[in-house]
Amino acid sequence: MKGEIELPVEIRRKYGINAGKEVEILDFGKEIVIVPVPKESAKGFIKFKRSISEIISNNKEEEEEFEREKKQNTFLIRQH
């Protein structure tokens, strides 16, 4: 049985994930990572240019930066 997930269009475009494209879902305890499977890759086997820990570390840094920027752009609306 095939499982299906829905990804936002921005993510699909950014990573070239079209309808029917296979992805690998990696479970890291409290996090999952979705990785597009290259066409030339054998099913269930992916070669990365960087280590998984480096990819996750980079992703966490990007998330932290996003949160910092979000806080900087958050305004308190007060009633007059």
PDB file of C-alpha atoms in Angstrom:
ATOM      1  CA  MET A   1       0.000   0.000   0.000  1.00  0.00           C
ATOM      2  CA  LYS A   2       1.358   3.424  -0.949  1.00  0.00           C
ATOM      3  CA  GLY A   3       1.262   6.293   1.507  1.00  0.00           C
ATOM      4  CA  GLU A   4       0.668   9.791   0.272  1.00  0.00           C
ATOM      5  CA  ILE A   5       1.659  13.141   1.728  1.00  0.00           C
ATOM      6  CA  GLU A   6       0.858  16.655   0.618  1.00  0.00           C
ATOM      7  CA  LEU A   7       3.666  19.210   0.445  1.00  0.00           C
ATOM      8  CA  PRO A   8       3.240  22.957  -0.078  1.00  0.00           C
ATOM      9  CA  VAL A   9       3.733  24.028  -3.692  1.00  0.00           C
ATOM     10  CA  GLU A  10       6.707  26.266  -2.756  1.00  0.00           C
ATOM     11  CA  ILE A  11       8.571  23.273  -1.292  1.00  0.00           C
ATOM     12  CA  ARG A  12       7.728  21.028  -4.267  1.00  0.00           C
ATOM     13  CA  ARG A  13       8.998  23.639  -6.731  1.00  0.00           C
ATOM     14  CA  LYS A  14      12.144  24.402  -4.729  1.00  0.00           C
ATOM     15  CA  TYR A  15      13.176  20.737  -4.558  1.00  0.00           C
ATOM     16  CA  GLY A  16      11.731  19.503  -7.862  1.00  0.00           C
ATOM     17  CA  ILE A  17       9.212  17.174  -6.252  1.00  0.00           C
ATOM     18  CA  ASN A  18       6.436  16.485  -8.747  1.00  0.00           C
ATOM     19  CA  ALA A  19       3.316  14.363  -8.288  1.00  0.00           C
ATOM     20  CA  GLY A  20       4.282  10.698  -8.091  1.00  0.00           C
ATOM     21  CA  LYS A  21       7.936  11.442  -7.230  1.00  0.00           C
ATOM     22  CA  GLU A  22       9.351   9.131  -4.587  1.00  0.00           C
ATOM     23  CA  VAL A  23      10.787  10.587  -1.403  1.00  0.00           C
ATOM     24  CA  GLU A  24      12.733   9.009   1.429  1.00  0.00           C
ATOM     25  CA  ILE A  25      11.467   9.780   4.933  1.00  0.00           C
ATOM     26  CA  LEU A  26      14.207   9.640   7.547  1.00  0.00           C
ATOM     27  CA  ASP A  27      13.211   9.332  11.230  1.00  0.00           C
ATOM     28  CA  PHE A  28      15.495  11.097  13.719  1.00  0.00           C
ATOM     29  CA  GLY A  29      13.472  10.633  16.876  1.00  0.00           C
ATOM     30  CA  LYS A  30      11.695  13.949  17.365  1.00  0.00           C
ATOM     31  CA  GLU A  31      12.213  14.997  13.732  1.00  0.00           C
ATOM     32  CA  ILE A  32      11.613  13.545  10.306  1.00  0.00           C
ATOM     33  CA  VAL A  33      13.453  14.615   7.155  1.00  0.00           C
ATOM     34  CA  ILE A  34      11.910  14.240   3.700  1.00  0.00           C
ATOM     35  CA  VAL A  35      14.468  13.715   0.934  1.00  0.00           C
ATOM     36  CA  PRO A  36      13.648  13.485  -2.797  1.00  0.00           C
ATOM     37  CA  VAL A  37      14.923  10.237  -4.327  1.00  0.00           C
ATOM     38  CA  PRO A  38      17.079  10.939  -7.415  1.00  0.00           C
ATOM     39  CA  LYS A  39      15.998   9.078 -10.579  1.00  0.00           C
ATOM     40  CA  GLU A  40      19.413   7.433 -10.976  1.00  0.00           C
ATOM     41  CA  SER A  41      19.422   6.225  -7.367  1.00  0.00           C
ATOM     42  CA  ALA A  42      18.586   2.646  -6.505  1.00  0.00           C
ATOM     43  CA  LYS A  43      15.319   2.374  -4.571  1.00  0.00           C
ATOM     44  CA  GLY A  44      15.904   2.935  -0.867  1.00  0.00           C
ATOM     45  CA  PHE A  45      19.528   4.025  -1.366  1.00  0.00           C
ATOM     46  CA  ILE A  46      20.578   7.651  -1.549  1.00  0.00           C
ATOM     47  CA  LYS A  47      24.053   9.133  -1.780  1.00  0.00           C
ATOM     48  CA  PHE A  48      24.458  12.532  -0.175  1.00  0.00           C
ATOM     49  CA  LYS A  49      27.249  15.000  -0.849  1.00  0.00           C
ATOM     50  CA  ARG A  50      27.031  15.962   2.836  1.00  0.00           C
ATOM     51  CA  SER A  51      26.500  13.826   5.930  1.00  0.00           C
ATOM     52  CA  ILE A  52      22.989  13.549   7.370  1.00  0.00           C
ATOM     53  CA  SER A  53      24.155  15.247  10.588  1.00  0.00           C
ATOM     54  CA  GLU A  54      25.494  18.191   8.545  1.00  0.00           C
ATOM     55  CA  ILE A  55      22.205  18.459   6.651  1.00  0.00           C
ATOM     56  CA  ILE A  56      20.203  18.404   9.898  1.00  0.00           C
ATOM     57  CA  SER A  57      22.548  20.899  11.568  1.00  0.00           C
ATOM     58  CA  ASN A  58      22.235  23.264   8.610  1.00  0.00           C
ATOM     59  CA  ASN A  59      18.447  22.882   8.664  1.00  0.00           C
ATOM     60  CA  LYS A  60      18.319  23.707  12.386  1.00  0.00           C
ATOM     61  CA  GLU A  61      20.476  26.807  11.805  1.00  0.00           C
ATOM     62  CA  GLU A  62      18.094  27.942   9.063  1.00  0.00           C
ATOM     63  CA  GLU A  63      15.093  27.359  11.348  1.00  0.00           C
ATOM     64  CA  GLU A  64      16.731  29.342  14.174  1.00  0.00           C
ATOM     65  CA  GLU A  65      17.497  32.209  11.773  1.00  0.00           C
ATOM     66  CA  PHE A  66      13.894  32.129  10.526  1.00  0.00           C
ATOM     67  CA  GLU A  67      12.607  32.306  14.126  1.00  0.00           C
ATOM     68  CA  ARG A  68      14.946  35.237  14.920  1.00  0.00           C
ATOM     69  CA  GLU A  69      13.738  37.100  11.832  1.00  0.00           C
ATOM     70  CA  LYS A  70      10.129  36.286  12.663  1.00  0.00           C
ATOM     71  CA  LYS A  71      10.560  37.736  16.161  1.00  0.00           C
ATOM     72  CA  GLN A  72      12.179  40.871  14.738  1.00  0.00           C
ATOM     73  CA  ASN A  73       9.254  41.332  12.350  1.00  0.00           C
ATOM     74  CA  THR A  74       6.563  40.724  14.973  1.00  0.00           C
ATOM     75  CA  PHE A  75       4.736  43.840  16.081  1.00  0.00           C
ATOM     76  CA  LEU A  76       2.489  44.309  19.067  1.00  0.00           C
ATOM     77  CA  ILE A  77      -0.832  45.818  18.061  1.00  0.00           C
ATOM     78  CA  ARG A  78      -2.335  47.950  20.787  1.00  0.00           C
ATOM     79  CA  GLN A  79      -5.843  49.269  20.988  1.00  0.00           C
ATOM     80  CA  HIS A  80      -6.042  53.084  21.327  1.00  0.00           C
TER      81      HIS A  80
END
